[in-house]
PDB file of C-alpha atoms in Angstrom:
ATOM      1  CA  MET A 223     -43.115 -28.596  -5.828  1.00 76.00           C
ATOM      2  CA  THR A 224     -39.418 -28.488  -6.129  1.00 77.00           C
ATOM      3  CA  ARG A 225     -38.233 -31.982  -4.350  1.00 73.00           C
ATOM      4  CA  VAL A 226     -34.664 -31.349  -4.828  1.00 74.00           C
ATOM      5  CA  VAL A 227     -33.647 -28.663  -2.601  1.00 81.00           C
ATOM      6  CA  VAL A 228     -30.409 -27.143  -1.389  1.00 84.00           C
ATOM      7  CA  THR A 229     -30.206 -26.083   2.010  1.00 89.00           C
ATOM      8  CA  VAL A 230     -28.424 -23.887   4.543  1.00 91.00           C
ATOM      9  CA  THR A 231     -28.201 -24.060   8.336  1.00 91.00           C
ATOM     10  CA  PRO A 232     -29.263 -21.010  10.232  1.00 91.00           C
ATOM     11  CA  ASP A 233     -25.584 -20.502  11.372  1.00 91.00           C
ATOM     12  CA  GLU A 234     -24.391 -20.070   7.588  1.00 90.00           C
ATOM     13  CA  SER A 235     -22.929 -17.005   5.918  1.00 88.00           C
ATOM     14  CA  PRO A 236     -25.336 -15.105   3.837  1.00 89.00           C
ATOM     15  CA  ILE A 237     -22.630 -14.769   1.661  1.00 87.00           C
ATOM     16  CA  MET A 238     -22.720 -18.692   1.078  1.00 88.00           C
ATOM     17  CA  ALA A 239     -26.218 -18.748   0.666  1.00 90.00           C
ATOM     18  CA  TRP A 240     -26.209 -15.896  -1.824  1.00 89.00           C
ATOM     19  CA  GLU A 241     -23.737 -17.831  -3.920  1.00 89.00           C
ATOM     20  CA  LEU A 242     -25.741 -20.956  -3.895  1.00 90.00           C
ATOM     21  CA  MET A 243     -28.799 -19.094  -5.087  1.00 90.00           C
ATOM     22  CA  ARG A 244     -26.904 -17.326  -7.850  1.00 90.00           C
ATOM     23  CA  LYS A 245     -25.014 -20.289  -9.284  1.00 89.00           C
ATOM     24  CA  GLY A 246     -28.175 -22.265  -9.156  1.00 86.00           C
ATOM     25  CA  GLY A 247     -30.448 -19.869 -10.646  1.00 88.00           C
ATOM     26  CA  MET A 248     -32.759 -19.889  -7.440  1.00 88.00           C
ATOM     27  CA  HIS A 249     -34.619 -16.850  -5.632  1.00 90.00           C
ATOM     28  CA  HIS A 250     -35.092 -19.114  -2.484  1.00 90.00           C
ATOM     29  CA  ILE A 251     -33.233 -21.471  -0.322  1.00 90.00           C
ATOM     30  CA  ALA A 252     -34.540 -23.363   2.432  1.00 89.00           C
ATOM     31  CA  VAL A 253     -33.090 -22.599   6.007  1.00 91.00           C
ATOM     32  CA  VAL A 254     -33.280 -26.381   7.838  1.00 89.00           C
ATOM     33  CA  GLY A 255     -31.499 -27.471  10.946  1.00 86.00           C
ATOM     34  CA  PRO A 256     -30.844 -30.891  12.347  1.00 81.00           C
ATOM     35  CA  SER A 257     -33.247 -33.341  11.425  1.00 80.00           C
ATOM     36  CA  ARG A 258     -34.356 -31.472   8.402  1.00 82.00           C
ATOM     37  CA  TRP A 259     -36.406 -29.038  10.440  1.00 85.00           C
ATOM     38  CA  PRO A 260     -37.446 -26.086   8.732  1.00 88.00           C
ATOM     39  CA  HIS A 261     -36.434 -22.818  10.374  1.00 89.00           C
ATOM     40  CA  GLY A 262     -37.554 -20.518   7.245  1.00 88.00           C
ATOM     41  CA  ILE A 263     -37.000 -19.526   3.576  1.00 91.00           C
ATOM     42  CA  LEU A 264     -34.408 -17.217   2.692  1.00 91.00           C
ATOM     43  CA  SER A 265     -34.836 -15.157  -0.305  1.00 89.00           C
ATOM     44  CA  MET A 266     -32.166 -13.084  -2.256  1.00 88.00           C
ATOM     45  CA  GLN A 267     -34.337 -10.050  -1.622  1.00 87.00           C
ATOM     46  CA  ASP A 268     -34.146 -11.024   2.264  1.00 85.00           C
ATOM     47  CA  ILE A 269     -30.261 -10.786   1.879  1.00 85.00           C
ATOM     48  CA  ALA A 270     -30.264  -7.777  -0.295  1.00 82.00           C
ATOM     49  CA  THR A 271     -32.552  -5.639   2.086  1.00 79.00           C
ATOM     50  CA  GLY A 272     -30.928  -7.278   5.328  1.00 75.00           C
ATOM     51  CA  CYS A 273     -27.621  -6.900   4.705  1.00 72.00           C
ATOM     52  CA  SER A 274     -25.507  -3.640   4.695  1.00 72.00           C
ATOM     53  CA  GLY A 275     -21.886  -2.823   5.368  1.00 71.00           C
ATOM     54  CA  THR A 276     -18.843  -4.045   4.425  1.00 73.00           C
ATOM     55  CA  LEU A 277     -18.078  -7.591   3.123  1.00 72.00           C
ATOM     56  CA  ALA A 278     -16.341  -8.298   6.177  1.00 74.00           C
ATOM     57  CA  ASP A 279     -19.396  -7.042   8.272  1.00 73.00           C
ATOM     58  CA  LEU A 280     -21.568  -9.429   6.114  1.00 73.00           C
ATOM     59  CA  SER A 281     -19.178 -12.383   6.648  1.00 74.00           C
ATOM     60  CA  ARG A 282     -20.020 -12.349  10.395  1.00 79.00           C
ATOM     61  CA  ARG A 283     -23.694 -12.207   9.789  1.00 84.00           C
ATOM     62  CA  LYS A 284     -25.720 -15.366  10.183  1.00 89.00           C
ATOM     63  CA  VAL A 285     -28.584 -16.733   7.907  1.00 89.00           C
ATOM     64  CA  GLY A 286     -30.633 -17.145  10.950  1.00 88.00           C
ATOM     65  CA  ASP A 287     -30.463 -13.218  11.531  1.00 86.00           C
ATOM     66  CA  LEU A 288     -32.263 -12.729   8.213  1.00 86.00           C
ATOM     67  CA  ILE A 289     -35.034 -14.857   8.519  1.00 84.00           C
ATOM     68  CA  LYS A 290     -38.355 -13.285   9.101  1.00 68.00           C
ATOM     69  CA  SER A 291     -38.864 -13.305  12.763  1.00 60.00           C
ATOM     70  CA  THR A 292     -42.578 -14.602  12.329  1.00 63.00           C
ATOM     71  CA  LEU A 293     -43.018 -18.580  12.441  1.00 76.00           C
ATOM     72  CA  THR A 294     -42.516 -19.528   8.633  1.00 82.00           C
ATOM     73  CA  PRO A 295     -45.597 -21.303   7.456  1.00 91.00           C
ATOM     74  CA  ARG A 296     -45.447 -25.003   6.437  1.00 92.00           C
ATOM     75  CA  VAL A 297     -47.681 -27.171   4.303  1.00 94.00           C
ATOM     76  CA  PRO A 298     -48.000 -30.751   4.406  1.00 94.00           C
ATOM     77  CA  LEU A 299     -47.446 -32.923   1.490  1.00 90.00           C
ATOM     78  CA  ASP A 300     -51.160 -33.656   0.915  1.00 91.00           C
ATOM     79  CA  ARG A 301     -52.159 -29.971   1.105  1.00 94.00           C
ATOM     80  CA  PRO A 302     -54.211 -29.328  -2.194  1.00 93.00           C
ATOM     81  CA  LEU A 303     -53.004 -26.377  -4.494  1.00 92.00           C
ATOM     82  CA  ALA A 304     -55.552 -24.029  -3.414  1.00 94.00           C
ATOM     83  CA  GLY A 305     -54.745 -24.518   0.385  1.00 95.00           C
ATOM     84  CA  VAL A 306     -51.083 -23.926  -0.694  1.00 94.00           C
ATOM     85  CA  ALA A 307     -51.663 -20.745  -2.544  1.00 95.00           C
ATOM     86  CA  ALA A 308     -54.268 -19.543   0.448  1.00 96.00           C
ATOM     87  CA  VAL A 309     -51.213 -20.112   3.005  1.00 95.00           C
ATOM     88  CA  MET A 310     -48.857 -18.284   0.600  1.00 95.00           C
ATOM     89  CA  LEU A 311     -51.477 -15.258   0.640  1.00 95.00           C
ATOM     90  CA  ASP A 312     -52.379 -15.159   4.018  1.00 94.00           C
ATOM     91  CA  SER A 313     -48.792 -15.316   5.192  1.00 91.00           C
ATOM     92  CA  GLY A 314     -47.530 -12.823   2.596  1.00 90.00           C
ATOM     93  CA  ARG A 315     -44.806 -15.294   1.642  1.00 90.00           C
ATOM     94  CA  ASP A 316     -43.795 -16.207  -1.865  1.00 91.00           C
ATOM     95  CA  ALA A 317     -42.098 -19.479  -0.771  1.00 92.00           C
ATOM     96  CA  VAL A 318     -43.300 -22.178   1.852  1.00 93.00           C
ATOM     97  CA  PRO A 319     -41.687 -25.384   2.842  1.00 92.00           C
ATOM     98  CA  VAL A 320     -43.402 -28.686   2.158  1.00 92.00           C
ATOM     99  CA  VAL A 321     -43.169 -31.252   5.494  1.00 91.00           C
ATOM    100  CA  ASP A 322     -43.807 -34.650   5.728  1.00 90.00           C
ATOM    101  CA  GLU A 323     -45.968 -36.027   8.625  1.00 91.00           C
ATOM    102  CA  HIS A 324     -42.964 -35.804  10.949  1.00 90.00           C
ATOM    103  CA  CYS A 325     -42.447 -32.057  10.345  1.00 88.00           C
ATOM    104  CA  ARG A 326     -39.440 -32.595   8.392  1.00 88.00           C
ATOM    105  CA  ALA A 327     -38.771 -30.445   5.074  1.00 87.00           C
ATOM    106  CA  VAL A 328     -39.178 -32.627   1.821  1.00 88.00           C
ATOM    107  CA  GLY A 329     -39.595 -29.718  -0.437  1.00 88.00           C
ATOM    108  CA  LEU A 330     -40.348 -26.269  -1.473  1.00 91.00           C
ATOM    109  CA  ILE A 331     -43.315 -24.403  -3.096  1.00 93.00           C
ATOM    110  CA  THR A 332     -42.768 -21.449  -4.743  1.00 92.00           C
ATOM    111  CA  THR A 333     -45.453 -18.836  -6.468  1.00 92.00           C
ATOM    112  CA  VAL A 334     -43.563 -20.016  -9.836  1.00 91.00           C
ATOM    113  CA  ASP A 335     -44.854 -23.810  -8.813  1.00 91.00           C
ATOM    114  CA  VAL A 336     -48.258 -22.515  -8.195  1.00 92.00           C
ATOM    115  CA  LEU A 337     -47.997 -20.682 -11.701  1.00 91.00           C
ATOM    116  CA  ARG A 338     -47.048 -23.684 -13.507  1.00 90.00           C
ATOM    117  CA  ALA A 339     -49.876 -26.054 -11.946  1.00 89.00           C
ATOM    118  CA  VAL A 340     -52.512 -23.342 -12.887  1.00 89.00           C
ATOM    119  CA  ALA A 341     -50.800 -22.916 -16.350  1.00 90.00           C
ATOM    120  CA  GLY A 342     -51.335 -26.775 -16.542  1.00 87.00           C
ATOM    121  CA  ARG A 343     -47.728 -27.157 -17.180  1.00 84.00           C
ATOM    122  CA  ILE A 344     -47.271 -29.506 -14.289  1.00 76.00           C
ATOM    123  CA  SER A 345     -50.069 -31.674 -12.439  1.00 56.00           C
ATOM    124  CA  PRO A 346     -50.876 -30.212  -9.042  1.00 52.00           C
ATOM    125  CA  GLY A 347     -50.867 -33.853  -7.513  1.00 52.00           C
ATOM    126  CA  SER A 348     -47.706 -35.109  -9.004  1.00 50.00           C
ATOM    127  CA  GLY A 349     -45.091 -32.757  -7.753  1.00 48.00           C
ATOM    128  CA  GLY A 350     -43.134 -33.245 -11.093  1.00 45.00           C
ATOM    129  CA  SER A 351     -42.087 -36.460 -12.341  1.00 43.00           C
ATOM    130  CA  SER A 352     -42.804 -39.465 -10.258  1.00 44.00           C
ATOM    131  CA  ASP A 353     -39.177 -40.622 -10.500  1.00 44.00           C
ATOM    132  CA  VAL A 354     -37.900 -37.690  -8.629  1.00 43.00           C
ATOM    133  CA  HIS A 355     -37.618 -38.670  -4.677  1.00 47.00           C
ATOM    134  CA  PRO A 356     -37.305 -35.711  -2.227  1.00 52.00           C
ATOM    135  CA  ALA A 357     -33.926 -34.608  -1.472  1.00 57.00           C
ATOM    136  CA  LEU A 358     -32.348 -31.872   0.333  1.00 58.00           C
ATOM    137  CA  PHE A 359     -28.460 -31.013  -0.169  1.00 60.00           C
ATOM    138  CA  ARG A 360     -26.360 -29.413   2.265  1.00 62.00           C
ATOM    139  CA  VAL A 361     -23.211 -27.766   0.726  1.00 59.00           C
ATOM    140  CA  GLU A 362     -20.352 -27.639   2.862  1.00 59.00           C
ATOM    141  CA  PRO A 363     -17.704 -24.748   2.137  1.00 57.00           C
ATOM    142  CA  VAL A 364     -14.266 -25.902   1.588  1.00 55.00           C
ATOM    143  CA  THR A 365     -11.685 -23.885   2.933  1.00 54.00           C
TER     144      THR A 365
END
């Protein structure tokens, strides 16, 4: 699980989300609302396929418009790796938010995370380094 996650709100511009993903070398970004409530996961592919028109048209769009209309599956912190993989397969998603007991986002699991665990490059139960605590970051644009 990726425990340090950059987030955007549903009202954010897809241009901002794209730039954050591009500069951070990420393919997915968590979309969260107040109190870290997960609205969904936005991928670069979602932006590329969901946005057309001029740059001005794109700047008027909102990230929330690009999130798939169906409820984004979530997995609890204690879900075993096989259960996470099943949720991803059943939902057709390549990333899912991880939530705590209050349904607040605390991380993100992607297919790359699952592959790393299967390849033995991380321990499935550890979530990476035990020194890393969950953190969600919201980047505010400066105008």
